Short mmCIF file of C-alpha atoms in Angstrom, two decimals:
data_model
loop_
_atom_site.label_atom_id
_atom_site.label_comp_id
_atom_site.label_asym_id
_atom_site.label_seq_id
_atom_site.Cartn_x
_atom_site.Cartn_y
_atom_site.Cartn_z
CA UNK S 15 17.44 -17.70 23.15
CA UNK S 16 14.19 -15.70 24.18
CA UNK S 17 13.70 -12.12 24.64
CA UNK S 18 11.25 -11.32 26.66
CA UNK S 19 10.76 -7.53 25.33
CA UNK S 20 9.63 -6.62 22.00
CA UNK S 21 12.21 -5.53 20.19
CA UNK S 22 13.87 -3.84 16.76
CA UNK S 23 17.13 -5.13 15.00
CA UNK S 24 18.62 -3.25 12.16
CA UNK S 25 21.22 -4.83 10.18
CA UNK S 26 22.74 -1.89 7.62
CA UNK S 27 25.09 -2.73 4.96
CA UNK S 28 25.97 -2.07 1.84
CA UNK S 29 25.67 -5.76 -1.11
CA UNK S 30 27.19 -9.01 0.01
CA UNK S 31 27.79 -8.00 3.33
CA UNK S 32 26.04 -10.80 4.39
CA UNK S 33 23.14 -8.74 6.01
CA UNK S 34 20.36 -11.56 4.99
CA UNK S 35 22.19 -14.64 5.83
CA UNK S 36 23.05 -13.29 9.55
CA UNK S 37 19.64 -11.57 9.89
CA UNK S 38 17.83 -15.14 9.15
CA UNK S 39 19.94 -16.65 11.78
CA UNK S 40 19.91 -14.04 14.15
CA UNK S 41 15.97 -14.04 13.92
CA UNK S 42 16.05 -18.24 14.25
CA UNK S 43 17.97 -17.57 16.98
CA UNK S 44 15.83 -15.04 18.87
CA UNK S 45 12.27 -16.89 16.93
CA UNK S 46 11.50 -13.09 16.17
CA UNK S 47 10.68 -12.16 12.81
CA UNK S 48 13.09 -11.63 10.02
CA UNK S 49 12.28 -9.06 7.20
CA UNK S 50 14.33 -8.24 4.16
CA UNK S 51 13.85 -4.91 2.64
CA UNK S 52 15.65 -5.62 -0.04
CA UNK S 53 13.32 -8.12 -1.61
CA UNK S 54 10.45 -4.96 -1.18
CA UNK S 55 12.89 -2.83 -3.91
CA UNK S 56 13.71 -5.79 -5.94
CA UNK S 57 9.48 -6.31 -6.43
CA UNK S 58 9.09 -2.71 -6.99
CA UNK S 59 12.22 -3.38 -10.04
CA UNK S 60 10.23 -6.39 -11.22
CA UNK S 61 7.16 -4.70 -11.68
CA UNK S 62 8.73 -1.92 -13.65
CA UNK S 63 11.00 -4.38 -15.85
CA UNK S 64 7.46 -6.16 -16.82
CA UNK S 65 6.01 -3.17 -17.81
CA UNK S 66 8.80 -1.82 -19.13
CA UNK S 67 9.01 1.15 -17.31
CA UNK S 68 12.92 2.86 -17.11
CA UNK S 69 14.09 2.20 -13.26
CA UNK S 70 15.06 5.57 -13.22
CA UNK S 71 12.00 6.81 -14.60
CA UNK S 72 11.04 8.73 -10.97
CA UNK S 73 7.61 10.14 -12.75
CA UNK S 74 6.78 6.56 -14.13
CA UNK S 75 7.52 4.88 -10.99
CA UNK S 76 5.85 7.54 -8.68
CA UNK S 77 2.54 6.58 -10.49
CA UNK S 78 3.77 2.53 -10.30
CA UNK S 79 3.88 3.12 -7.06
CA UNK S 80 0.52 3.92 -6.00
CA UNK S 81 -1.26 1.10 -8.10
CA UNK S 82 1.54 -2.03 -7.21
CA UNK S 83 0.42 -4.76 -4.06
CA UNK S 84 3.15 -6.19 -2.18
CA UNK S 85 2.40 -8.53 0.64
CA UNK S 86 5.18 -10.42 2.97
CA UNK S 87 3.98 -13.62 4.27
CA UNK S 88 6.18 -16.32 6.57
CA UNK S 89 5.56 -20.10 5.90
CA UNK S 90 7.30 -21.21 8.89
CA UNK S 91 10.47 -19.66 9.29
CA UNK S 92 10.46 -18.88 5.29
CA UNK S 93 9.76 -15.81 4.14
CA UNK S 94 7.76 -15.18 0.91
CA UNK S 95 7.03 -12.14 -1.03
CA UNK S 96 3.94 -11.13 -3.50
CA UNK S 97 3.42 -8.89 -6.68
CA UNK S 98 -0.03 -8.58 -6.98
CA UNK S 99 -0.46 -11.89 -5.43
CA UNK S 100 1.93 -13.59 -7.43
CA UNK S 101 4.81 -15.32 -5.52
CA UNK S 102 7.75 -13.09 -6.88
CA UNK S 103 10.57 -14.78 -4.08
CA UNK S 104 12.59 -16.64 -6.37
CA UNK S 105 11.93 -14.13 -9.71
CA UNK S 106 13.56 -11.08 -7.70
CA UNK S 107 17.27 -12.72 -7.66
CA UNK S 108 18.72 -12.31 -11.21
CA UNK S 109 21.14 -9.55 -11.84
CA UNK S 110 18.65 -7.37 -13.81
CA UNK S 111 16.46 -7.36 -11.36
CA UNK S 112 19.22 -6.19 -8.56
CA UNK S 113 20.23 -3.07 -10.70
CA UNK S 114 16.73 -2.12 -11.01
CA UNK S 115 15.95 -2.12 -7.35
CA UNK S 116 19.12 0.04 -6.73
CA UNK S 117 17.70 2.07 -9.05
CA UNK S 118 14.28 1.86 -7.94
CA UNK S 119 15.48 2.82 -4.37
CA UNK S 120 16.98 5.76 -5.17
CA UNK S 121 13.47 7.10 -5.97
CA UNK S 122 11.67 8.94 -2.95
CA UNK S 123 8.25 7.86 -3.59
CA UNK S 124 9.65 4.33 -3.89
CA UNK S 125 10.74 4.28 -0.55
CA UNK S 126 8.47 6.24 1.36
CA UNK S 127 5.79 3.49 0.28
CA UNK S 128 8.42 1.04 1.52
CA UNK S 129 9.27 2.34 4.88
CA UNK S 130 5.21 2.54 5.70
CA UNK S 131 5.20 -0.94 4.69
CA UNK S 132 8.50 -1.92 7.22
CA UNK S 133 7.60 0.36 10.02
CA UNK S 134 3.85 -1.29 10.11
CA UNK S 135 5.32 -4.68 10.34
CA UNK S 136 7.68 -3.64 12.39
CA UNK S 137 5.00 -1.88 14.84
CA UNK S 138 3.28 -5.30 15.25
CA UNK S 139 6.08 -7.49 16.65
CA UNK S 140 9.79 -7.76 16.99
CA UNK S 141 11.77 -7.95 13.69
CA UNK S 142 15.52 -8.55 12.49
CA UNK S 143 15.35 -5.47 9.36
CA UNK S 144 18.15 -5.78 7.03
CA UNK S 145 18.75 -2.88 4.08
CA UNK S 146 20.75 0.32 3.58
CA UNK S 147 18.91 2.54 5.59
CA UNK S 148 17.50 1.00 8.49
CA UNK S 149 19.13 2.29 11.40
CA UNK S 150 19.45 5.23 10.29
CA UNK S 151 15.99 6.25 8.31
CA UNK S 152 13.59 2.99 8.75
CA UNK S 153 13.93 2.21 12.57
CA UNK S 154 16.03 5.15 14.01
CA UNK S 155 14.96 4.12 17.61
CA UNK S 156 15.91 0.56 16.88
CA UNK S 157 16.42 -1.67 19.86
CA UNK S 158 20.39 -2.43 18.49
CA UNK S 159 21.83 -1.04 15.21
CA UNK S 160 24.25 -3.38 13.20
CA UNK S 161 26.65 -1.82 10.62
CA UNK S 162 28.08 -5.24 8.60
CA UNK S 163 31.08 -4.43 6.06
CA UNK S 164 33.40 -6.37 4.03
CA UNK S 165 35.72 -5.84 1.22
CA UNK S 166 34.42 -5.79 -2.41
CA UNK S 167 36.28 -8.48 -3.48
CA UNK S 168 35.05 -10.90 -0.75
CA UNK S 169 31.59 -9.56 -1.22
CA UNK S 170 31.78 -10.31 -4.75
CA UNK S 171 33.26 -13.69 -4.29
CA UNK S 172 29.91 -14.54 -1.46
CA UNK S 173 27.26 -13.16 -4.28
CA UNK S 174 28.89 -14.80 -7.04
CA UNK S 175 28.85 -18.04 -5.07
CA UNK S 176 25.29 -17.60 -4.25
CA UNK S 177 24.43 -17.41 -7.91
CA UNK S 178 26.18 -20.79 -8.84
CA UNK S 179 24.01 -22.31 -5.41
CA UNK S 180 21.05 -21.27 -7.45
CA UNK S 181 22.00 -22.63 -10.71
CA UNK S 182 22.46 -19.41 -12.39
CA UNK S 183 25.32 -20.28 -14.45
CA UNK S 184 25.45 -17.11 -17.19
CA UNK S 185 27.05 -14.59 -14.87
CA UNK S 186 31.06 -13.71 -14.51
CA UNK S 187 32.11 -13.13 -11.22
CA UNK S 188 33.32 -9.94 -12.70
CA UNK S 189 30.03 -9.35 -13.46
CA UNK S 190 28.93 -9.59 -9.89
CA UNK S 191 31.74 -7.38 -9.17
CA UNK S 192 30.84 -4.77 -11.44
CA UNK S 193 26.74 -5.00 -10.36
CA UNK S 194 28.43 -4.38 -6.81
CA UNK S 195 30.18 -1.42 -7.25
CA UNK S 196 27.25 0.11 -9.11
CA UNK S 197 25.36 -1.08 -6.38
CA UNK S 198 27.82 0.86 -3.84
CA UNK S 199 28.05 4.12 -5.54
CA UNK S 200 24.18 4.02 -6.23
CA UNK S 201 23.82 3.52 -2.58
CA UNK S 202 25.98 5.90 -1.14
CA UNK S 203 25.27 8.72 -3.23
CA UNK S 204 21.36 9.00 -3.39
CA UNK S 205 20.16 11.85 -2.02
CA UNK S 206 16.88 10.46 -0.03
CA UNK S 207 17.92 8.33 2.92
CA UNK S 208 21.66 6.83 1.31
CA UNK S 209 23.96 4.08 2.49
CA UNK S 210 25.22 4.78 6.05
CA UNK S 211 26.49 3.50 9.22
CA UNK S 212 23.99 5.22 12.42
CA UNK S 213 25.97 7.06 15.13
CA UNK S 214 24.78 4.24 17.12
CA UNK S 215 25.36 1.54 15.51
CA UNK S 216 28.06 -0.96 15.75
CA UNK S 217 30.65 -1.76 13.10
CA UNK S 218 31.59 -5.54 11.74
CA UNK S 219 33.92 -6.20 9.48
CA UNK S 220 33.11 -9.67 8.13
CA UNK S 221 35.82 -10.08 5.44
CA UNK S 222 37.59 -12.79 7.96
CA UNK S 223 34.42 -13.83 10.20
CA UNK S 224 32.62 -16.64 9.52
CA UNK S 225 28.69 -16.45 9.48
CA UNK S 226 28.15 -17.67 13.42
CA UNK S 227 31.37 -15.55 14.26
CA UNK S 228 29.52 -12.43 13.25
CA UNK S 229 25.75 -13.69 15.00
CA UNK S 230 27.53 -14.67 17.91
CA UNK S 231 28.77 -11.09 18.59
CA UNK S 232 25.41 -9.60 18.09
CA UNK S 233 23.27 -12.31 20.11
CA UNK S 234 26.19 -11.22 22.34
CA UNK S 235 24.89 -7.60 22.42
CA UNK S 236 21.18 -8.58 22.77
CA UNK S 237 21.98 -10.69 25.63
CA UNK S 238 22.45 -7.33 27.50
CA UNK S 239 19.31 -5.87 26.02
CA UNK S 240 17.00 -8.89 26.79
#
C-alpha cells in the first residue's frame, strides 16, 4: 500500500501494548519510516547506568543531556540506534535498562532533547512514531492518532515472552509484571507530557486481537487519508 502524501502516524500506549510490533508492520506496510521513541529513553538510561548516574537524578541528567550523541540509522527496513557511535540496539532491552528510561523520561530536559530529535525526523519524511506521548505532545497535528491498550496481565504475558525470544532467561514473569506496573504509574503520573490517549485519537483494545487484526484496522483508517 502507497500513500501518496507525506504523512505522521502516532501510535500511543502505555508497555506491552504492542505499539512497536504494529508500528514496524504498519510502516512495512505503508514503506514509510518507522521510529521508536522508546529506544531514544532507553539510550538516555544506558548512558546514565554506565556512568552511574541515579535515573532520577534530574540535575545529573540535565547536564547528561547536553554532552550524550544519539543517532537513528535504518539498514533496510531495520532500525539501529547509537550512543556515541556505539551500536546500543540490542544493549537497551534488559529490565534495568527499561526502569531507567521510565525514569529517565519523566525528566523534562530528557525529553525536550528527545522530541527535537523526533519532530526533525519526523519533519523530513513520513514516519510511524510509537511512545507515550506522541499524539498528544510529540506530533499533535499527526496525520492519524492510535491509542493501543491491553490488560496488564496480557501485556505482561507478550513482554515476558519477548524476553525468553531473546534468550534472556533470569527474569520471572512476575517480574515483568511488576517492571509494568511501575512502568504504568511512572507513566501516567509524570508531570511533563504523561501517558494519555489524544482527543483525537482512536482507541484499540488488543487484549483479544491478533497483531494483523489490530494493523488491519488502522491501514483501514489510512486508506481514507491516502
Amino acid at each position: 500500500m502507497d500513500c501518496n502524501k507525506k504523512i505522521a502516524i502516532a501510535i500511543d500506549g502505555p508497555a506491552g501494548a504492542g505499539k512497536s510490533t504494529i508500528a514496524k508492520l504498519v510502516s512495512k506496510k505503508l514503506k514509510i519510516v518507522y521510529l521508536d521513541t522508546g529506544a531514544m529513553y532507553r539510550t538516555v538510561a544506558l548512558k546514565a547506568i554506565r556512568e552511574n548516574v541515579d535515573t532520577l537524578d534530574r540535575e545529573k541528567l540535565s547536564k547528561l543531556i547536553e554532552r550524550i550523541n544519539i543517532k537513528v540509522e535504518y539498514i533496510g527496513e531495520d532500525q539501529r540506534i547509537y550512543l556515541d557511535d556505539e551500536d546500543v540496539s540490542d544493549l537497551i532491552r534488559t529490565p534495568e535498562v527499561s526502569i531507567g528510561a521510565s525514569n529517565v523520561a519523566v525528566i523534562p530536559e530528557v525529553r525536550i532533547k528527545m522530541v527535537e530529535l523526533q519532530r526533525e525526523i519526523a519533519q523530513k519524511c513520513s514516519v510511524v512514531m510509537d511512545g507515550r506521548d506522541i499524539g498528544t505532545y510529540v506530533l499533535p497535528n499527526a496525520t492519524l492518532k492510535i491509542f493501543l491498550t491491553a490488560s496488564i496481565e496480557e501485556r505482561a504475558k507478550r513482554r515476558y515472552n519477548e524476553q525468553l525470544l531473546k534468550g534472556i532467561t533470569d527474569v520471572s514473569f512476575d517480574d515483568v509484571k511488576k517492571d509494568i506496573e511501575y512502568r504504568d504509574k511512572n507513566d501516567s503520573s509524570r508531570a511533563f507530557a504523561p501517558l494519555a490517549k489524544a482527543d483525537d485519537a482512536i482507541e484499540l483494545d488488543t487484549t483479544i486481537m491478533s497483531i494483523d487484526e489490530v494493523a488491519k484496522k488502522i491501514l483501514e483508517q489510512i486508506e481514507g487519508i491516502c
